[in-house]
GROMACS .gro file of C-alpha atoms in nm:
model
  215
    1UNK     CA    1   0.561   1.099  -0.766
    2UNK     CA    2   0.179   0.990  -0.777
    3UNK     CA    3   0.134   1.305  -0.537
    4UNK     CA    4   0.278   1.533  -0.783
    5UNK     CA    5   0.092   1.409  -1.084
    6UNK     CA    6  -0.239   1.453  -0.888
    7UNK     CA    7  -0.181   1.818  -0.811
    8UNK     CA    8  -0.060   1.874  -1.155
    9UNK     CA    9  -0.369   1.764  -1.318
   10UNK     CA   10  -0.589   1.921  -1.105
   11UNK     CA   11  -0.393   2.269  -1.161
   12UNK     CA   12  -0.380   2.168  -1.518
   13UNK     CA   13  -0.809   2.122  -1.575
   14UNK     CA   14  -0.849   2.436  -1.405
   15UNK     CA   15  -0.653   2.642  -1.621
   16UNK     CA   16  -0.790   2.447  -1.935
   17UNK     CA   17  -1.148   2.560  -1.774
   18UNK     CA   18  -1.046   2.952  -1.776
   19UNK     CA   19  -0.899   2.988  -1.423
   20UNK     CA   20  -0.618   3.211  -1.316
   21UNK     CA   21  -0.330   3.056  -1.332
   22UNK     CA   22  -0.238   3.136  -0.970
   23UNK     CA   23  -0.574   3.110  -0.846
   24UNK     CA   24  -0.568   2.746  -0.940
   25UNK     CA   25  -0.259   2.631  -0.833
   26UNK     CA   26  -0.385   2.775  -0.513
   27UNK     CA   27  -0.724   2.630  -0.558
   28UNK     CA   28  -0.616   2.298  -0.673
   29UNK     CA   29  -0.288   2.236  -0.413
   30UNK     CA   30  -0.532   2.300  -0.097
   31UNK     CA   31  -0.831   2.111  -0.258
   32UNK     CA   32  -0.573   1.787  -0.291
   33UNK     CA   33  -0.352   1.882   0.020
   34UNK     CA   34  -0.535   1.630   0.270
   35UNK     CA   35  -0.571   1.307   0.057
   36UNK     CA   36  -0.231   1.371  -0.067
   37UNK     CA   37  -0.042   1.433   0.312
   38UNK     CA   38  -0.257   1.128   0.430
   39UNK     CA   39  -0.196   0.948   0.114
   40UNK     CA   40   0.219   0.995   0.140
   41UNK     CA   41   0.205   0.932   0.504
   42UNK     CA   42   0.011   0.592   0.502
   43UNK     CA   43   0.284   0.436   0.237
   44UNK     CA   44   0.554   0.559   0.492
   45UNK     CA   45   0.370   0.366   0.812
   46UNK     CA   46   0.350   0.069   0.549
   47UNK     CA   47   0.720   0.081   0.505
   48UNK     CA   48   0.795   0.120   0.844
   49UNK     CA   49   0.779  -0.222   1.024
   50UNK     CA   50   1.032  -0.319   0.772
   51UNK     CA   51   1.303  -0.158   0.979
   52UNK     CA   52   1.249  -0.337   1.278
   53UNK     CA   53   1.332  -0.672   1.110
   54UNK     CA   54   1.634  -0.907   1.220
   55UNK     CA   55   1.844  -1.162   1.113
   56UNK     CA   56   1.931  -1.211   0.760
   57UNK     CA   57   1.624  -0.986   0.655
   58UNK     CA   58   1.706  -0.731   0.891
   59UNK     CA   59   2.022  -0.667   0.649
   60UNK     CA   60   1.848  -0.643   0.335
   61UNK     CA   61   1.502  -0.514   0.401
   62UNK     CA   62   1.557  -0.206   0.603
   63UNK     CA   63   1.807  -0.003   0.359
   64UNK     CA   64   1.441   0.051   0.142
   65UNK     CA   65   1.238   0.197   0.415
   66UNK     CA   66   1.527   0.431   0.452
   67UNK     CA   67   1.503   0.515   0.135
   68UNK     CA   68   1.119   0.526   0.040
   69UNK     CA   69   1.025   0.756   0.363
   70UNK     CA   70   1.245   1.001   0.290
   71UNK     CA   71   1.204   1.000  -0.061
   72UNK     CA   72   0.808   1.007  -0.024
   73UNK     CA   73   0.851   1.311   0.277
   74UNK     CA   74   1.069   1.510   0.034
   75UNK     CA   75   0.800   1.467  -0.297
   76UNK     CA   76   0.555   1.580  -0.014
   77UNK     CA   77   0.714   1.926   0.063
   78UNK     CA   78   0.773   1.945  -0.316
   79UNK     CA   79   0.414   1.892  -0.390
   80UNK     CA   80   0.319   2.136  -0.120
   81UNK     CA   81   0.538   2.438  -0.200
   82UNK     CA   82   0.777   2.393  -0.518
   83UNK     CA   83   0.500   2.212  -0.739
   84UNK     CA   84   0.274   2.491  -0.700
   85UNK     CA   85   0.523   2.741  -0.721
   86UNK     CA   86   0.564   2.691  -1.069
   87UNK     CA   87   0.206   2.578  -1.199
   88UNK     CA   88   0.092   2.938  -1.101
   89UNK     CA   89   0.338   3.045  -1.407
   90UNK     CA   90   0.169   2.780  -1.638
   91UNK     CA   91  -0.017   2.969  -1.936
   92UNK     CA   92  -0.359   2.823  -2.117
   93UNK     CA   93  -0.273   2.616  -2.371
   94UNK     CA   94  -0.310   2.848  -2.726
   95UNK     CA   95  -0.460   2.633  -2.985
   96UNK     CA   96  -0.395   2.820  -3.268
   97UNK     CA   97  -0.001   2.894  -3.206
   98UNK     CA   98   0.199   2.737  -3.479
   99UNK     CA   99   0.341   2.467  -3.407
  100UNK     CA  100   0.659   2.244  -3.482
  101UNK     CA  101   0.594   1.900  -3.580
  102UNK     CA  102   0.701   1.770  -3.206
  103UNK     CA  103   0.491   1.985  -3.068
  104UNK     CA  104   0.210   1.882  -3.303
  105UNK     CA  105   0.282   1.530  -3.248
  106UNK     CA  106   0.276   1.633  -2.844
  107UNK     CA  107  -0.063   1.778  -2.897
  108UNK     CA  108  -0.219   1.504  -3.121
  109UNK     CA  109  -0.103   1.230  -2.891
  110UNK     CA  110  -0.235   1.464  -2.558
  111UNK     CA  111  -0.577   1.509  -2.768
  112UNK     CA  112  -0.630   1.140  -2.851
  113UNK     CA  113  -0.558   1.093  -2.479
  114UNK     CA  114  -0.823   1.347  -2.351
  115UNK     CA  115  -1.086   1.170  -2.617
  116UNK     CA  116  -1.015   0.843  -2.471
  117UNK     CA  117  -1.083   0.931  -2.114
  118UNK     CA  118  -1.370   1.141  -2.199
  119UNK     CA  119  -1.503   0.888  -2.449
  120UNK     CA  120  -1.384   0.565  -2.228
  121UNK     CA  121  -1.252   0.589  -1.899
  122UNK     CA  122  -1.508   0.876  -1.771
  123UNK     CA  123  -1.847   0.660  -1.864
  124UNK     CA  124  -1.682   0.374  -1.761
  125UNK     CA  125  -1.596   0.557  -1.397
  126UNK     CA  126  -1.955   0.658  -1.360
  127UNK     CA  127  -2.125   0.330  -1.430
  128UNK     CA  128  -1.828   0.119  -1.159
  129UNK     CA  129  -1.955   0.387  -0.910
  130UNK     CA  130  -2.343   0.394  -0.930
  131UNK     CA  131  -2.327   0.004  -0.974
  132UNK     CA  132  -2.052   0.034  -0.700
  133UNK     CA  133  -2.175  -0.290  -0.458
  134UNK     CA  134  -2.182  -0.491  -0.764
  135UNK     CA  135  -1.847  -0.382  -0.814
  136UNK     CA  136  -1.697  -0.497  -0.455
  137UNK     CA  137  -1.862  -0.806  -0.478
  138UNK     CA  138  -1.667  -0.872  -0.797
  139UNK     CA  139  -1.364  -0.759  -0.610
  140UNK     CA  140  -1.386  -0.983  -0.366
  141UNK     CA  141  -1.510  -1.269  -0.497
  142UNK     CA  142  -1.200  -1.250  -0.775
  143UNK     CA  143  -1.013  -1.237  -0.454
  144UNK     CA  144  -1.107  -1.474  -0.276
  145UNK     CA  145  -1.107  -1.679  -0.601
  146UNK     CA  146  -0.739  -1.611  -0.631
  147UNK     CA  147  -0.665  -1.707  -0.246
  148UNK     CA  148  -0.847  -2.090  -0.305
  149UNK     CA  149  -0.629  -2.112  -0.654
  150UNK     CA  150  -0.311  -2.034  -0.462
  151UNK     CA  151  -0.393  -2.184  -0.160
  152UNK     CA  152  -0.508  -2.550  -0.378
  153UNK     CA  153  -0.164  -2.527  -0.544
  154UNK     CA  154  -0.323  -2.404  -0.894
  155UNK     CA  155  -0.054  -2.103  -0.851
  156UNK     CA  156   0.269  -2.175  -0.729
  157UNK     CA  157   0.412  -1.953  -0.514
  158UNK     CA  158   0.731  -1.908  -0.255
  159UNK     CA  159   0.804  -1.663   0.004
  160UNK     CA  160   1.213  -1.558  -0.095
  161UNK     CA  161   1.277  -1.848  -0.376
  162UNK     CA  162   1.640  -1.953  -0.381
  163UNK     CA  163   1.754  -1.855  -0.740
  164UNK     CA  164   2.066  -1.948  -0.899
  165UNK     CA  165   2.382  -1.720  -0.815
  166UNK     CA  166   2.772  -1.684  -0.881
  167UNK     CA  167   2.875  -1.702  -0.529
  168UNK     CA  168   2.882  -1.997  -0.342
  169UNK     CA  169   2.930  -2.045   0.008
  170UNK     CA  170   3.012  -2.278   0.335
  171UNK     CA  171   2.985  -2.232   0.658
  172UNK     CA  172   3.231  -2.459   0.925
  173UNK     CA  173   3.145  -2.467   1.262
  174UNK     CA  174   3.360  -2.625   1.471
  175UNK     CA  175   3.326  -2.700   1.908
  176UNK     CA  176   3.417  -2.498   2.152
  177UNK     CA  177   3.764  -2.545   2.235
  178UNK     CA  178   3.923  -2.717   1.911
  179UNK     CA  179   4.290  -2.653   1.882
  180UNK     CA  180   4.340  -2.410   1.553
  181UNK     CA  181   4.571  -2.636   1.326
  182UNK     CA  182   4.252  -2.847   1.330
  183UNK     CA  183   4.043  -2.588   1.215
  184UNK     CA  184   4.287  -2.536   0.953
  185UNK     CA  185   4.281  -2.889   0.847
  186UNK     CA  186   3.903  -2.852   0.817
  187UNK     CA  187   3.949  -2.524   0.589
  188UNK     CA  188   4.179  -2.695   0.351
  189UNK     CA  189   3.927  -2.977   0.310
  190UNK     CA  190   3.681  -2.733   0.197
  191UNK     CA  191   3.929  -2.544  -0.012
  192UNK     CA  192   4.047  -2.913  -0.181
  193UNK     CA  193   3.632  -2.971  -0.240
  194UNK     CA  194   3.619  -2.692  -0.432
  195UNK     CA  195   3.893  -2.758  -0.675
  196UNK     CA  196   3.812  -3.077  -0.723
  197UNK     CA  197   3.449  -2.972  -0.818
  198UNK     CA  198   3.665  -2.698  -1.058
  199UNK     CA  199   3.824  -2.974  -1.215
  200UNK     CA  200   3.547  -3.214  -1.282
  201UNK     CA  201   3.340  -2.859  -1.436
  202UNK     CA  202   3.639  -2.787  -1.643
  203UNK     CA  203   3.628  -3.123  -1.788
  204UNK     CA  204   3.276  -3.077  -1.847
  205UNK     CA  205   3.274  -2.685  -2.011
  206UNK     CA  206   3.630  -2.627  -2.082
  207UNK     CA  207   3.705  -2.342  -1.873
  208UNK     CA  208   3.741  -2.301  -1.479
  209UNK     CA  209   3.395  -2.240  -1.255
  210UNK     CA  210   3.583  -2.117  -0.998
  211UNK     CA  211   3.728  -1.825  -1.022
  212UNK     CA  212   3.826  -1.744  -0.661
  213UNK     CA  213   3.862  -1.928  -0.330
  214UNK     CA  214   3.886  -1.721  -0.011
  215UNK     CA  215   3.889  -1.889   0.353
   0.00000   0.00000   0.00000
């Protein structure tokens, strides 16, 4: 989890700097353990109005909120107390062990990384944040750019697109009262509809479309 990853880099650039190995886990799990609890706990809230839905979303939607929170809860007690367990036996990387070639390969790919963000993303990080209003001006003006193209009809879009399936369905409803062989005669209508469609497909592709009927 992002939470995790956070923590474990934080640990990591303190050890790489000299510091006891426990002493930074310590050091670098309390440092991170407010923005990451409030972090973890403001996706949950996000996720929660989801389970209050009804109707035919409120039998699709909610099974991922009750999946996310607890997921997200657990990495947070995991981040907290396991994580950090086991960073405080994490040794400083010795750069003149021999190595295999994976490990070499592991180390030249993890140095070319480090270059980049020192050479790259770390310069680039400073200059967004001293010219920072520049930067949310940008922001918003792509934004708001991006709400008049969508909102012209330059980008399509649509809210749970129906999309092209195996399964196809009917629903009868029939008034209150109706004897039942009459409901039956409906049902068979339907059930004759869809063999006749079968048969004019299997003219068409050589093979049946239907596969099932079940009333």
């Amino acid at each position: 989890m992002d939470d995790a990853i956070i923590v474990g880099e934080t640990v990591y650039t303190r050890i790489e700097a000299g510091e006891d190995p426990f002493e930074a886990s310590w050091r670098g799990t309390t440092e991170l353990g407010g923005v990451v609890t409030f972090g973890i706990l403001t996706t949950c809230v996000a996720f929660t109005p989801m389970l209050g839905l009804s109707g035919v979303s409120g039998k699709i939607w909610p099974n991922i909120p009750w999946v996310v929170i607890p997921t997200l809860l657990g990495s947070l007690v995991l981040t907290k107390l396991v994580f950090p367990a086991h960073l405080a036996t994490m040794k400083k990387l010795d750069r003149n062990a021999k190595r295999g070639p994976i490990t070499r390969g592991q180390h030249w790919f993890g140095d070319r990384l480090e270059d980049f963000v020192k050479r790259v993303y770390q310069p680039s990080l400073y200059r967004i944040l001293r010219w920072r209003y520049v930067t949310i001006t940008l922001f918003l003006a792509a934004l708001l750019l991006t709400g008049a193209l969508v909102g012209m009809g330059f980008i399509k879009s649509q809210f749970m697109p129906e999309v092209e399936g195996d399964v196809l369905s009917a629903k009868l409803e029939m008034a209150q009262g109706v004897p039942f062989a009459q409901t039956q005669e409906a049902i068979k209508k339907l059930e004759n509809a869809a063999r006749e469609m079968n048969q004019i497909y299997r003219e068409k592709v050589g093979h049946d479309v239907v596969k099932h009927i079940l009333a």
